[in-house]
PDB file of C-alpha atoms and ligand atoms in Angstrom:
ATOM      1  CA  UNK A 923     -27.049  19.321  16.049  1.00 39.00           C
ATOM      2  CA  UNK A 924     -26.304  21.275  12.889  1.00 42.00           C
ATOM      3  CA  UNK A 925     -28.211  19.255  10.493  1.00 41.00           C
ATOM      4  CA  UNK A 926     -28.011  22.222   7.383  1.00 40.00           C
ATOM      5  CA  UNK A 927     -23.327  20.899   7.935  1.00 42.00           C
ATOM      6  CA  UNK A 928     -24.165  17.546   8.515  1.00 41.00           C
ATOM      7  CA  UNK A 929     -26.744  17.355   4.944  1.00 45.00           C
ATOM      8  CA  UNK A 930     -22.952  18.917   3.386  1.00 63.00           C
ATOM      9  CA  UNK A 931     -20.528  15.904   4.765  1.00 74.00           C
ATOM     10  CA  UNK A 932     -20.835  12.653   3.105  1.00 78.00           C
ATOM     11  CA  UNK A 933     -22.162  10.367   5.766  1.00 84.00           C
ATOM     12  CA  UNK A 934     -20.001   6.905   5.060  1.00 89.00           C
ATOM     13  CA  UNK A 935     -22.866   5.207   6.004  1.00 89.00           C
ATOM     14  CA  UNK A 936     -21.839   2.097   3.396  1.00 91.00           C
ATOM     15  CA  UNK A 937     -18.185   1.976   4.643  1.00 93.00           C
ATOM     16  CA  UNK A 938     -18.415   2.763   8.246  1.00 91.00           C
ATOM     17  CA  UNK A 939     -21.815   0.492   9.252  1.00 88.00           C
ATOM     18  CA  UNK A 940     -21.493  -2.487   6.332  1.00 87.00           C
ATOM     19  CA  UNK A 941     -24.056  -4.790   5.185  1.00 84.00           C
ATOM     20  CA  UNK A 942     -26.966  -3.810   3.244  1.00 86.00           C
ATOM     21  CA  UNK A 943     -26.527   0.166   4.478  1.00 88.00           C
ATOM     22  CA  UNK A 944     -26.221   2.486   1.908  1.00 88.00           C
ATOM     23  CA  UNK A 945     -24.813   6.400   2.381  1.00 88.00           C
ATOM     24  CA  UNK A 946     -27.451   9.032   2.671  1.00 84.00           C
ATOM     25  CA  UNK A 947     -25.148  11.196   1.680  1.00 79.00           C
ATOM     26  CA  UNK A 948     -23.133   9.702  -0.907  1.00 76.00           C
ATOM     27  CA  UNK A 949     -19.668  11.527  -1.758  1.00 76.00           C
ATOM     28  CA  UNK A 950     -19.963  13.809  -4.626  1.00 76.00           C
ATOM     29  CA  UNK A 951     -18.736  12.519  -8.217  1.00 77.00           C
ATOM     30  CA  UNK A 952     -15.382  14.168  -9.596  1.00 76.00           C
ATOM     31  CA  UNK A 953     -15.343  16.395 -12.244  1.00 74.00           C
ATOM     32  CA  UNK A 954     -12.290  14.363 -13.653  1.00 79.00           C
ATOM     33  CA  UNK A 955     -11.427  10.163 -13.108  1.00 85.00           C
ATOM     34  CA  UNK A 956     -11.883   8.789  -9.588  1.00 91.00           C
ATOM     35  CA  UNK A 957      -8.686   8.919  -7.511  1.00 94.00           C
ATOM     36  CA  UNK A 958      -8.215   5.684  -5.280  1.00 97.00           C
ATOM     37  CA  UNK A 959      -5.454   5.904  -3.112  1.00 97.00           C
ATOM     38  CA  UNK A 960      -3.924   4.256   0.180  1.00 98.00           C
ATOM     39  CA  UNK A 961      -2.952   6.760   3.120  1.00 98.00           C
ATOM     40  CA  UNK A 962       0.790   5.310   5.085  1.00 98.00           C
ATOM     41  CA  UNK A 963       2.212   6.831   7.773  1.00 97.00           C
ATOM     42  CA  UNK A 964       2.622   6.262  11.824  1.00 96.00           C
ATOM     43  CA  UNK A 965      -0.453   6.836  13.623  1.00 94.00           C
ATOM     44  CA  UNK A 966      -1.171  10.692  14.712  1.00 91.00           C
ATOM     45  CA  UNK A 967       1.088  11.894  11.363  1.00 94.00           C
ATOM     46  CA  UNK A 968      -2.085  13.308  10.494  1.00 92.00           C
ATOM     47  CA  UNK A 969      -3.298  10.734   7.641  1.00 95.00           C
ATOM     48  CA  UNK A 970      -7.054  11.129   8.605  1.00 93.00           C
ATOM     49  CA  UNK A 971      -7.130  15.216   8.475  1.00 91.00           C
ATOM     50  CA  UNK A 972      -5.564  14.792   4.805  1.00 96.00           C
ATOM     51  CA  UNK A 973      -8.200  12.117   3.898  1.00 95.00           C
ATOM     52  CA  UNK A 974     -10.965  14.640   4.843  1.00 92.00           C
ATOM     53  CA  UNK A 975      -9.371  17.375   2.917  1.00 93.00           C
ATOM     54  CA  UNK A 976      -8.960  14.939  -0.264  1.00 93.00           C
ATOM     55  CA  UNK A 977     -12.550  13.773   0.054  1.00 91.00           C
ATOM     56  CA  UNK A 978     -13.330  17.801   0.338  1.00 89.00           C
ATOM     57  CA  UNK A 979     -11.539  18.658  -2.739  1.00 89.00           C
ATOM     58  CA  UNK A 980     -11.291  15.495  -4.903  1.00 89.00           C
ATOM     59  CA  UNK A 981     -14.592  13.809  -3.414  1.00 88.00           C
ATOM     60  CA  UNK A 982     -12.636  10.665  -2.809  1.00 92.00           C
ATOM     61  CA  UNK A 983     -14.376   8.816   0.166  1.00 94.00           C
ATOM     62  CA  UNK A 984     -12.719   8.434   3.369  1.00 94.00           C
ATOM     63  CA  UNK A 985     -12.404   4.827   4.181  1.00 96.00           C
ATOM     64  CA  UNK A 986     -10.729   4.203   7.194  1.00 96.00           C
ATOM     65  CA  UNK A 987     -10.712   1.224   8.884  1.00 96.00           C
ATOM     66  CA  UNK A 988     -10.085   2.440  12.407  1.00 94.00           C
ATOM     67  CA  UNK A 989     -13.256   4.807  12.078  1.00 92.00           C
ATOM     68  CA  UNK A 990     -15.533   1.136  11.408  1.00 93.00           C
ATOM     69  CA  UNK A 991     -13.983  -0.278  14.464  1.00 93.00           C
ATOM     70  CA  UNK A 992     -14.696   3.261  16.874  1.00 90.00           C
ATOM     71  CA  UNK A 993     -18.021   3.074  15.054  1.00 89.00           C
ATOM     72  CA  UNK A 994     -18.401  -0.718  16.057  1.00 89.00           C
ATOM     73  CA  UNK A 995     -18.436   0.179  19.685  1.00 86.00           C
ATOM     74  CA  UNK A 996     -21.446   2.600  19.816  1.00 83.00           C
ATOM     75  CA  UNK A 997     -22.927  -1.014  18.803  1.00 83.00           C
ATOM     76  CA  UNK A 998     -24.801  -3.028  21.982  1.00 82.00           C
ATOM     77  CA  UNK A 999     -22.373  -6.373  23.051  1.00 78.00           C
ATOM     78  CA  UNK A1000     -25.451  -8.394  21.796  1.00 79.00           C
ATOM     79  CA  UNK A1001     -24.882  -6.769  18.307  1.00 80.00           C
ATOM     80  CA  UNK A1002     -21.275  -7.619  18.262  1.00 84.00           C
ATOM     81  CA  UNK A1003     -19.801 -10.596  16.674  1.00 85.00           C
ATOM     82  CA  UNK A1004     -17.441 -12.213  19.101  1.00 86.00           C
ATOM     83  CA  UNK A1005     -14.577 -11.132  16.628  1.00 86.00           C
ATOM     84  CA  UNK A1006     -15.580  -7.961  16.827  1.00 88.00           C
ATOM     85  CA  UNK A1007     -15.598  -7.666  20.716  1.00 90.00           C
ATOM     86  CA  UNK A1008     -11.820  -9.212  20.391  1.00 91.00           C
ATOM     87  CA  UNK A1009     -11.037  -6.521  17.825  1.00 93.00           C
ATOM     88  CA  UNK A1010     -11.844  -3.892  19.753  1.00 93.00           C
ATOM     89  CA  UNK A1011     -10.436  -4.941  22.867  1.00 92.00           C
ATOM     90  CA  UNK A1012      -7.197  -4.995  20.491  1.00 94.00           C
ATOM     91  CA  UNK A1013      -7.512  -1.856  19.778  1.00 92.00           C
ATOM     92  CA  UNK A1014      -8.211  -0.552  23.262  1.00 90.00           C
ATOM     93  CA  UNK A1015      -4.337  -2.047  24.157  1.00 90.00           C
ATOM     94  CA  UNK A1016      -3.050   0.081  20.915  1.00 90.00           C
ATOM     95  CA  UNK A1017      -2.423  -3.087  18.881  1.00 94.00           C
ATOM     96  CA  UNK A1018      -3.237  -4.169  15.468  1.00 96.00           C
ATOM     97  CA  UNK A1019      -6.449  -6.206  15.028  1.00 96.00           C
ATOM     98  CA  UNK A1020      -5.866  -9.387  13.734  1.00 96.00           C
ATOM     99  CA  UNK A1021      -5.433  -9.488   9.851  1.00 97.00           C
ATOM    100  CA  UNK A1022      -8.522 -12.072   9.201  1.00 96.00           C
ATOM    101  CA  UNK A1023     -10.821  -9.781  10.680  1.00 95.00           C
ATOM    102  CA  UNK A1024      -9.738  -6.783   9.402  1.00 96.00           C
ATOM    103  CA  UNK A1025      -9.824  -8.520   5.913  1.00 96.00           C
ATOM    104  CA  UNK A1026     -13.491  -9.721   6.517  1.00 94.00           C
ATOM    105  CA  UNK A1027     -14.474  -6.199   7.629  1.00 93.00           C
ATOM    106  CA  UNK A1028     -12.707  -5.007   4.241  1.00 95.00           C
ATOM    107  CA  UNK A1029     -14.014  -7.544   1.838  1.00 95.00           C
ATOM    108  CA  UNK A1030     -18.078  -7.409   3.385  1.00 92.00           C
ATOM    109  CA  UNK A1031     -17.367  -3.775   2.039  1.00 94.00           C
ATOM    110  CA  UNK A1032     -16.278  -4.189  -1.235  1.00 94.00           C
ATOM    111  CA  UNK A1033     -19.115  -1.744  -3.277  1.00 94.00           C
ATOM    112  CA  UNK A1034     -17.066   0.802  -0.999  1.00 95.00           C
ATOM    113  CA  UNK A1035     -13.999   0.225  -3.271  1.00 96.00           C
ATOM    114  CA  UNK A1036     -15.838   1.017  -6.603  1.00 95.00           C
ATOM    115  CA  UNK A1037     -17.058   4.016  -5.048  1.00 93.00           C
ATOM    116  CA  UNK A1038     -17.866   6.511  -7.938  1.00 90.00           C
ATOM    117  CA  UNK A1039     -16.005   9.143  -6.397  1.00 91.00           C
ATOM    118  CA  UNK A1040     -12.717   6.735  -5.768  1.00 95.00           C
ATOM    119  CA  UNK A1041     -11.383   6.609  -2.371  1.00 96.00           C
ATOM    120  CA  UNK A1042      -8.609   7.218   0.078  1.00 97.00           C
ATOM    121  CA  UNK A1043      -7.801   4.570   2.551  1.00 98.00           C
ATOM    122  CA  UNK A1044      -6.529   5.098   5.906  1.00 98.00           C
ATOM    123  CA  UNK A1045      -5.082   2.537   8.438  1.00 97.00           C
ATOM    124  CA  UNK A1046      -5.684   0.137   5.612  1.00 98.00           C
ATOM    125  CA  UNK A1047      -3.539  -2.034   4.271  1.00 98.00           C
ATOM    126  CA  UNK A1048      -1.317  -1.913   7.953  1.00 98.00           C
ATOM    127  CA  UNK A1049       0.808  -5.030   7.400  1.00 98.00           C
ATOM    128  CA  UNK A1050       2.591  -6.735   4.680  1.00 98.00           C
ATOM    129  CA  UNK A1051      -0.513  -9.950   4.742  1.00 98.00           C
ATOM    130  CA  UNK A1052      -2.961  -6.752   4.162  1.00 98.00           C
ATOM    131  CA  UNK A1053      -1.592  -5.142   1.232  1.00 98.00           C
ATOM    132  CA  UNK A1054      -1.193  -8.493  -0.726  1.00 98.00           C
ATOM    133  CA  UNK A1055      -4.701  -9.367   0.264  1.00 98.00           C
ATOM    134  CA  UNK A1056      -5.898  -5.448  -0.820  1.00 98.00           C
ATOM    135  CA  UNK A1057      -3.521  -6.015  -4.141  1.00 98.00           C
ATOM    136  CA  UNK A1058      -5.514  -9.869  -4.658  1.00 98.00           C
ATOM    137  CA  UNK A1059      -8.913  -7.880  -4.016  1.00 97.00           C
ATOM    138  CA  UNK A1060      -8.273  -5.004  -5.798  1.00 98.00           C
ATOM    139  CA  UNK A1061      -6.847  -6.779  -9.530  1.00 97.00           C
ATOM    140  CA  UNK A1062     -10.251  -9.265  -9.017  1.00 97.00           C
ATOM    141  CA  UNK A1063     -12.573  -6.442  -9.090  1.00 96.00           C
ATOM    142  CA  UNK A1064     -10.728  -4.829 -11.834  1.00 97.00           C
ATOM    143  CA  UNK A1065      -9.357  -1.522  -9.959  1.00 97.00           C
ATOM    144  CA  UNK A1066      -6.190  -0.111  -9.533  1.00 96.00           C
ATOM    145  CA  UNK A1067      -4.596   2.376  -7.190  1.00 97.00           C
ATOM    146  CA  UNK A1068      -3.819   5.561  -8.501  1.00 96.00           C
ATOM    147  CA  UNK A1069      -1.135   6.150  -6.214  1.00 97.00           C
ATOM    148  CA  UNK A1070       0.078   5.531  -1.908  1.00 98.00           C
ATOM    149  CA  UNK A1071       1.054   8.668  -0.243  1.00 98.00           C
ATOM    150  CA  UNK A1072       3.084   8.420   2.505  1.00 98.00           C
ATOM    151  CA  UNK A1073       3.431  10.962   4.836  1.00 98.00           C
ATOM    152  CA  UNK A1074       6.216  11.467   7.360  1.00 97.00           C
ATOM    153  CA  UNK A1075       6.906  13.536  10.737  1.00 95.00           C
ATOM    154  CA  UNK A1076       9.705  13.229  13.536  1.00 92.00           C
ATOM    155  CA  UNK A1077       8.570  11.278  16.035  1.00 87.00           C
ATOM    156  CA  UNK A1078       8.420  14.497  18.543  1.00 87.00           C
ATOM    157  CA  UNK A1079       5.962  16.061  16.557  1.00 90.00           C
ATOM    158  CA  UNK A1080       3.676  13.026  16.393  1.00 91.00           C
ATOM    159  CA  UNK A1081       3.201  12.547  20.323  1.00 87.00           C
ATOM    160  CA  UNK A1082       2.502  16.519  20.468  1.00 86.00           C
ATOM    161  CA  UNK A1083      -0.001  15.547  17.701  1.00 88.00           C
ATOM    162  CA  UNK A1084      -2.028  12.541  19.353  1.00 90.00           C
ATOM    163  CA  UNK A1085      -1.868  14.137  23.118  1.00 88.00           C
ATOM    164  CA  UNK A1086      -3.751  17.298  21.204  1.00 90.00           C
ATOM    165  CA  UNK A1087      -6.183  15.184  19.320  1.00 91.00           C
ATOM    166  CA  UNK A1088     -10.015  14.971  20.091  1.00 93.00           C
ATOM    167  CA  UNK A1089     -12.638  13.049  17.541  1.00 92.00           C
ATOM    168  CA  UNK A1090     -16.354  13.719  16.954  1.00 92.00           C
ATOM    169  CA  UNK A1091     -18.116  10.419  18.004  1.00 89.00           C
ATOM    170  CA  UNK A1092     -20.645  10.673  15.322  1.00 88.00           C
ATOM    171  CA  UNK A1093     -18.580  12.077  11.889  1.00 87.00           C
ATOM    172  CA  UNK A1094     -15.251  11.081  13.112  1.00 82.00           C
ATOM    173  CA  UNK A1095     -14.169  14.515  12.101  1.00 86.00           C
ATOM    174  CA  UNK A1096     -10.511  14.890  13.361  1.00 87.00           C
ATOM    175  CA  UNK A1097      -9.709  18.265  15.561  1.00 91.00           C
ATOM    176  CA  UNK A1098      -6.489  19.115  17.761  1.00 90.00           C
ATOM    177  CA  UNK A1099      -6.999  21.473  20.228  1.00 91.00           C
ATOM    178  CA  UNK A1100      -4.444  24.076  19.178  1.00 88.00           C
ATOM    179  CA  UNK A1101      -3.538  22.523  15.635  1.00 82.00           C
ATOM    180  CA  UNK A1102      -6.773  22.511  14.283  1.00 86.00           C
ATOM    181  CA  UNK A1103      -9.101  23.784  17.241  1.00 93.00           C
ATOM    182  CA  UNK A1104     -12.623  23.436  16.406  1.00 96.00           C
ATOM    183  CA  UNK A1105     -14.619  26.831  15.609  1.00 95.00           C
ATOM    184  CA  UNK A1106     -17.087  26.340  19.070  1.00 92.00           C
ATOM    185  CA  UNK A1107     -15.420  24.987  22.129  1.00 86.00           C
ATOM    186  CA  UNK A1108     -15.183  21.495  22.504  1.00 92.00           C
ATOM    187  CA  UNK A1109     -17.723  20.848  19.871  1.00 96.00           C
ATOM    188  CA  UNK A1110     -17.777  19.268  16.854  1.00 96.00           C
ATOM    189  CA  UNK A1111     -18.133  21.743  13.585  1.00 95.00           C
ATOM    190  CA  UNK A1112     -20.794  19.769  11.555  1.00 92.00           C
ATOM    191  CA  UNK A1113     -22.590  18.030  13.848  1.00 92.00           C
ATOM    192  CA  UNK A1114     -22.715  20.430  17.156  1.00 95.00           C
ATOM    193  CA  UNK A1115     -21.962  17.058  19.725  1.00 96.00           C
ATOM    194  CA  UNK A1116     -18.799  17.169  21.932  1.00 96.00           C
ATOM    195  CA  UNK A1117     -15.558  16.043  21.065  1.00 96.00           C
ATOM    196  CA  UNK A1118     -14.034  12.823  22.495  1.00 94.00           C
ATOM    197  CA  UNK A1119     -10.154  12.036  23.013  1.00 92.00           C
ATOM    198  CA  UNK A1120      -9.060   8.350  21.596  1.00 87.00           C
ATOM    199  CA  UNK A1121      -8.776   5.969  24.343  1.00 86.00           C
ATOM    200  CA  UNK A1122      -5.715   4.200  22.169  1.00 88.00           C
ATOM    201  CA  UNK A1123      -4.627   7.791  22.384  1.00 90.00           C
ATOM    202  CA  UNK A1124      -3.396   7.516  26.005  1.00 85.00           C
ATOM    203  CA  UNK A1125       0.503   7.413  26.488  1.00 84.00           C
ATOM    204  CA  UNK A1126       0.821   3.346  27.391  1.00 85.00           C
ATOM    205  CA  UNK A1127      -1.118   2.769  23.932  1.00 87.00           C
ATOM    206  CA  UNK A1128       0.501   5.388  21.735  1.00 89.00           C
ATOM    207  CA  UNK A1129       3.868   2.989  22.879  1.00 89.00           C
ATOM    208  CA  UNK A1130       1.962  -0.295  21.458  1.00 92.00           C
ATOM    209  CA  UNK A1131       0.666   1.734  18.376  1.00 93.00           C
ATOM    210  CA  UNK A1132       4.399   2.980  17.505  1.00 94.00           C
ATOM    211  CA  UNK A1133       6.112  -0.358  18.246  1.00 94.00           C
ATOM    212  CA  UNK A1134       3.380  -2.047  15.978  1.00 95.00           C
ATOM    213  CA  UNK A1135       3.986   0.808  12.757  1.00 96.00           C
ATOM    214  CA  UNK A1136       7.493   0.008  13.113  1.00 96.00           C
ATOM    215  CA  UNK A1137       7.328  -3.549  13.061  1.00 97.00           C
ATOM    216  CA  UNK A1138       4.223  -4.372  10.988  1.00 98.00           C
ATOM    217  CA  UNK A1139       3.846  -0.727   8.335  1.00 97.00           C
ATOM    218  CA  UNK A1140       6.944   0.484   7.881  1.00 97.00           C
ATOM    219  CA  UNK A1141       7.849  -2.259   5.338  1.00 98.00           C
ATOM    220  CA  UNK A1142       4.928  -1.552   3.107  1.00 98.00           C
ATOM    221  CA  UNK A1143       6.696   1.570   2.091  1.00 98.00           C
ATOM    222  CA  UNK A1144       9.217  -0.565   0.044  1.00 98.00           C
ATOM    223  CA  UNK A1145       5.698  -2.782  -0.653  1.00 98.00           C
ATOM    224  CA  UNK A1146       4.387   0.334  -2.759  1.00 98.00           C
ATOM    225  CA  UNK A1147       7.842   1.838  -3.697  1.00 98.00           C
ATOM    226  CA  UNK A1148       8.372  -1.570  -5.668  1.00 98.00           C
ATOM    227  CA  UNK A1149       5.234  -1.054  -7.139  1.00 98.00           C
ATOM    228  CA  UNK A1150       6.363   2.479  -8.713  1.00 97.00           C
ATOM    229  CA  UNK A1151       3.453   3.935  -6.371  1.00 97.00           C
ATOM    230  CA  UNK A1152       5.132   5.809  -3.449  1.00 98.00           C
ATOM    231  CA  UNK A1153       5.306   9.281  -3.007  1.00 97.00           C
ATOM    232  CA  UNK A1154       6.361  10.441   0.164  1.00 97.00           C
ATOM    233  CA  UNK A1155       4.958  13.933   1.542  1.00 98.00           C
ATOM    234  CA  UNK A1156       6.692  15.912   5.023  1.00 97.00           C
ATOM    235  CA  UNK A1157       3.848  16.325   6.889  1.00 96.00           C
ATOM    236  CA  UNK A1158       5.060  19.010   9.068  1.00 94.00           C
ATOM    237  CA  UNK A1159       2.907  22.155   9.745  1.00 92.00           C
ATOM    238  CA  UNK A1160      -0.618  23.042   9.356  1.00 90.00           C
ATOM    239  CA  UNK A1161      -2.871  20.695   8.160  1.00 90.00           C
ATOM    240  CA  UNK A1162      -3.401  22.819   5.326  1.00 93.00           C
ATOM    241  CA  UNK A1163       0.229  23.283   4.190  1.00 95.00           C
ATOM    242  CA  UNK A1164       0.223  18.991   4.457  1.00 96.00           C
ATOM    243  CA  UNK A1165      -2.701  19.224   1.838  1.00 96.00           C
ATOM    244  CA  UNK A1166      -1.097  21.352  -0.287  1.00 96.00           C
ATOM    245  CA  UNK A1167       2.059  18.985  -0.936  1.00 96.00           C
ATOM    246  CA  UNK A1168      -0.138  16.603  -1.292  1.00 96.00           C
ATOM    247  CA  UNK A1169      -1.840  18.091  -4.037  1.00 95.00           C
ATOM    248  CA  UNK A1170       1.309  19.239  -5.798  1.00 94.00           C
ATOM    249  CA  UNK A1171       2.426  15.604  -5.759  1.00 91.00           C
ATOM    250  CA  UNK A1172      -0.910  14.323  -6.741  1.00 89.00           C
ATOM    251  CA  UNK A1173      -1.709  16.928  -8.967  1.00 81.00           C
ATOM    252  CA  UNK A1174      -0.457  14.889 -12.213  1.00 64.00           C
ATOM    253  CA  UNK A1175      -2.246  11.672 -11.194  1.00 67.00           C
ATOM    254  CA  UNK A1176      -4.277  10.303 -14.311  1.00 55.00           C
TER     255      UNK A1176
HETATM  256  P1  LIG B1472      -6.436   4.148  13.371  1.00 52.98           P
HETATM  257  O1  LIG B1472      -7.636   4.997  13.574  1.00 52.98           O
HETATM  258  O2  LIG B1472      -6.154   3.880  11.931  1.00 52.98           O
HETATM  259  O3  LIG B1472      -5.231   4.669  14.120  1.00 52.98           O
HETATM  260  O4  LIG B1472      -6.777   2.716  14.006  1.00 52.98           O
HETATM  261  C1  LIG B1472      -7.076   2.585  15.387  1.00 52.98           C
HETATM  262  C2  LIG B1472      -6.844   1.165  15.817  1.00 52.98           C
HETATM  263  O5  LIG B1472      -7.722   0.284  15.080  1.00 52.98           O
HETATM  264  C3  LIG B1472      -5.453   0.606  15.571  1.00 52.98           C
HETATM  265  O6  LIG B1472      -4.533   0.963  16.603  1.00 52.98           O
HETATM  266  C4  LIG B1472      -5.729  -0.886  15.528  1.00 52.98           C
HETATM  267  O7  LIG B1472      -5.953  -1.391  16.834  1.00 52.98           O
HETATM  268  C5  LIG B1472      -7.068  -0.936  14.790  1.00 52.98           C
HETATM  269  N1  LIG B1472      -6.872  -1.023  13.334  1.00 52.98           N
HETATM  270  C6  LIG B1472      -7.342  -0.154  12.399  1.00 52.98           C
HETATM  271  N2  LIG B1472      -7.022  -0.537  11.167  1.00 52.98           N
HETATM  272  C7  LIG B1472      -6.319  -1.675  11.297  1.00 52.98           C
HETATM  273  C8  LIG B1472      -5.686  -2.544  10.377  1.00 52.98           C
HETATM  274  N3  LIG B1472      -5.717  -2.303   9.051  1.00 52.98           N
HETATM  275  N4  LIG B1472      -5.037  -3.637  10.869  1.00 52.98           N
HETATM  276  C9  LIG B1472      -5.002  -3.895  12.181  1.00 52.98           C
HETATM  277  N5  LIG B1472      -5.563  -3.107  13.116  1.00 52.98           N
HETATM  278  C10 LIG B1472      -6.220  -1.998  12.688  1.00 52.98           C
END
C-alpha cells in the first residue's frame, strides 16, 4: 500500500463510516469561502471523477452517498442494521434505496455538511422527497448551496462509460480502463490494492439504474432550475476537459 498517496487523499472517514468517526485526514481548508454543491446527472456521466477533481482543486469534500453504502458492505451482517442489509440488496438490483434510509444515513451525518472545506454531493438528493428533505436540512442548519451542476452525456457514451469503470475498494477512487486507466495495472494509484468493477455495474442493473434516473432524478433538474441554481455542463471527453467547464461555470461562484 502506498501510505506516503494515501497520507495526501482526504480519508472521508466522518462521511463514509458515520457515528462518532472523525477523518484522519480531514480535507484541506480553501483559500477563499467553502463551495457546497450537489452533483446531478445519470449514473456513469462521470459525476464522481468531477467530485474528486473539485475536492482536488477547491478542497470541497466528496460526499457521496453510494460510496457509504459500497463502504457498508465491507461491514460483517452482524454489524448491519437490518435497513442496511435491505439497502444494499437494493442496490445490488440497480434500484434506489428507499428515501427514509437514505435520509437517516444523511441526517446521522450532518457535521459532514458544515464541513470547513464545503462539499460536493453525489447521488444525493436522487428524488424529488430527497431534495426537499436536503432543502428542510440544509435552511435548519443555516447553509446554503452555492450552486447544482448538472452534467449531461448521450446515453451511448454513458454505457461505454460504466462497462469501462473499475473502483478502488478502499478510497473509492474512480478509474476506467481506457478513459482514465490507472498509472500501474489494475491497481489503485493511492492506495496500491486492486481495482474492483461495480456489481450494479453489470448490464441487467445499469437497465434498473437508467429507468430509475429517468423516473425519480430527472425532475430535480427543474427542482434546482426553479431555484436559480442549475448550471448544466456537457460532460463529453476527458475527464479533465469535464473539469474544466466545470470550473469556467463555477468560476464566479461567491
Ligand atoms: P451511485 O454510486 O451514486 O451510483 O449509487 C449506487 C447505488 O446506491 C444506487 O444505484 C442506489 O441503489 C444507491 N443509492 C445511492 N444514493 C442513493 C440515493 N440518494 N437514493 C437512493 N438510492 C441511492
Amino acid at each position: 500500500m502506498n501510505v506516503a498517496a494515501l497520507k495526501e487523499k482526504p480519508d472521508r472517514a466522518a462521511w463514509l463510516k458515520g457515528g462518532q468517526v472523525v477523518c484522519s485526514v480531514p480535507p484541506r481548508k480553501p483559500p477563499g469561502n467553502p463551495v457546497r454543491l450537489v452533483l446531478l446527472g445519470a449514473p456513469g456521466v462521470g459525476k464522481g471523477t468531477q467530485a474528486e477533481l473539485l475536492s482536488d482543486r477547491l478542497g470541497c469534500c466528496h460526499l457521496s452517498t453510494g460510496d457509504v453504502f459500497r463502504t457498508a458492505k465491507s461491514l460483517s451482517e452482524s454489524e448491519r442494521t437490518p435497513a442496511l442489509n435491505e439497502a444494499l440488496e437494493h442496490m445490488r438490483r440497480g434500484e434506489l434505496v428507499p428515501d427514509r434510509t437514505v435520509l437517516a444515513l444523511v441526517t446521522e451525518r450532518l457535521r459532514c455538511l458544515h464541513c470547513r472545506s464545503g462539499f460536493s454531493l453525489d447521488g444525493f438528493p436522487r428524488t424529488l422527497a430527497q431534495a426537499e428533505a436536503l432543502e428542510r436540512l440544509l435552511k435548519q442548519e443555516g447553509l446554503c448551496l452555492s450552486a447544482v451542476l448538472n452534467y449531461q452525456l448521450p446515453l451511448e457514451e454513458i454505457i461505454a462509460r460504466l462497462a469501462g469503470r473499475r473502483t478502488c475498494p478502499i478510497c473509492k477512487a474512480v478509474y476506467h480502463t481506457t478513459a482514465l486507466p490507472p498509472r500501474r495495472d489494475d491497481a489503485c494509484d493511492h492506495c496500491g490494492v486492486k481495482l474492483l468493477r461495480r456489481e450494479d455495474d453489470r448490464p441487467e442493473s445499469v437497465r434498473v439504474r437508467m429507468a430509475a434516473y429517468e423516473e425519480s432524478t430527472r425532475p430535480l433538474i427543474d427542482f434546482y432550475r426553479q431555484r436559480d441554481l442549475l448550471i448544466t455542463v456537457a460532460a463529453g471527453g476527458t475527464p479533465e476537459e469535464t473539469f474544466h467547464r466545470t470550473m469556467e461555470q463555477i468560476g464566479g461562484l461567491p
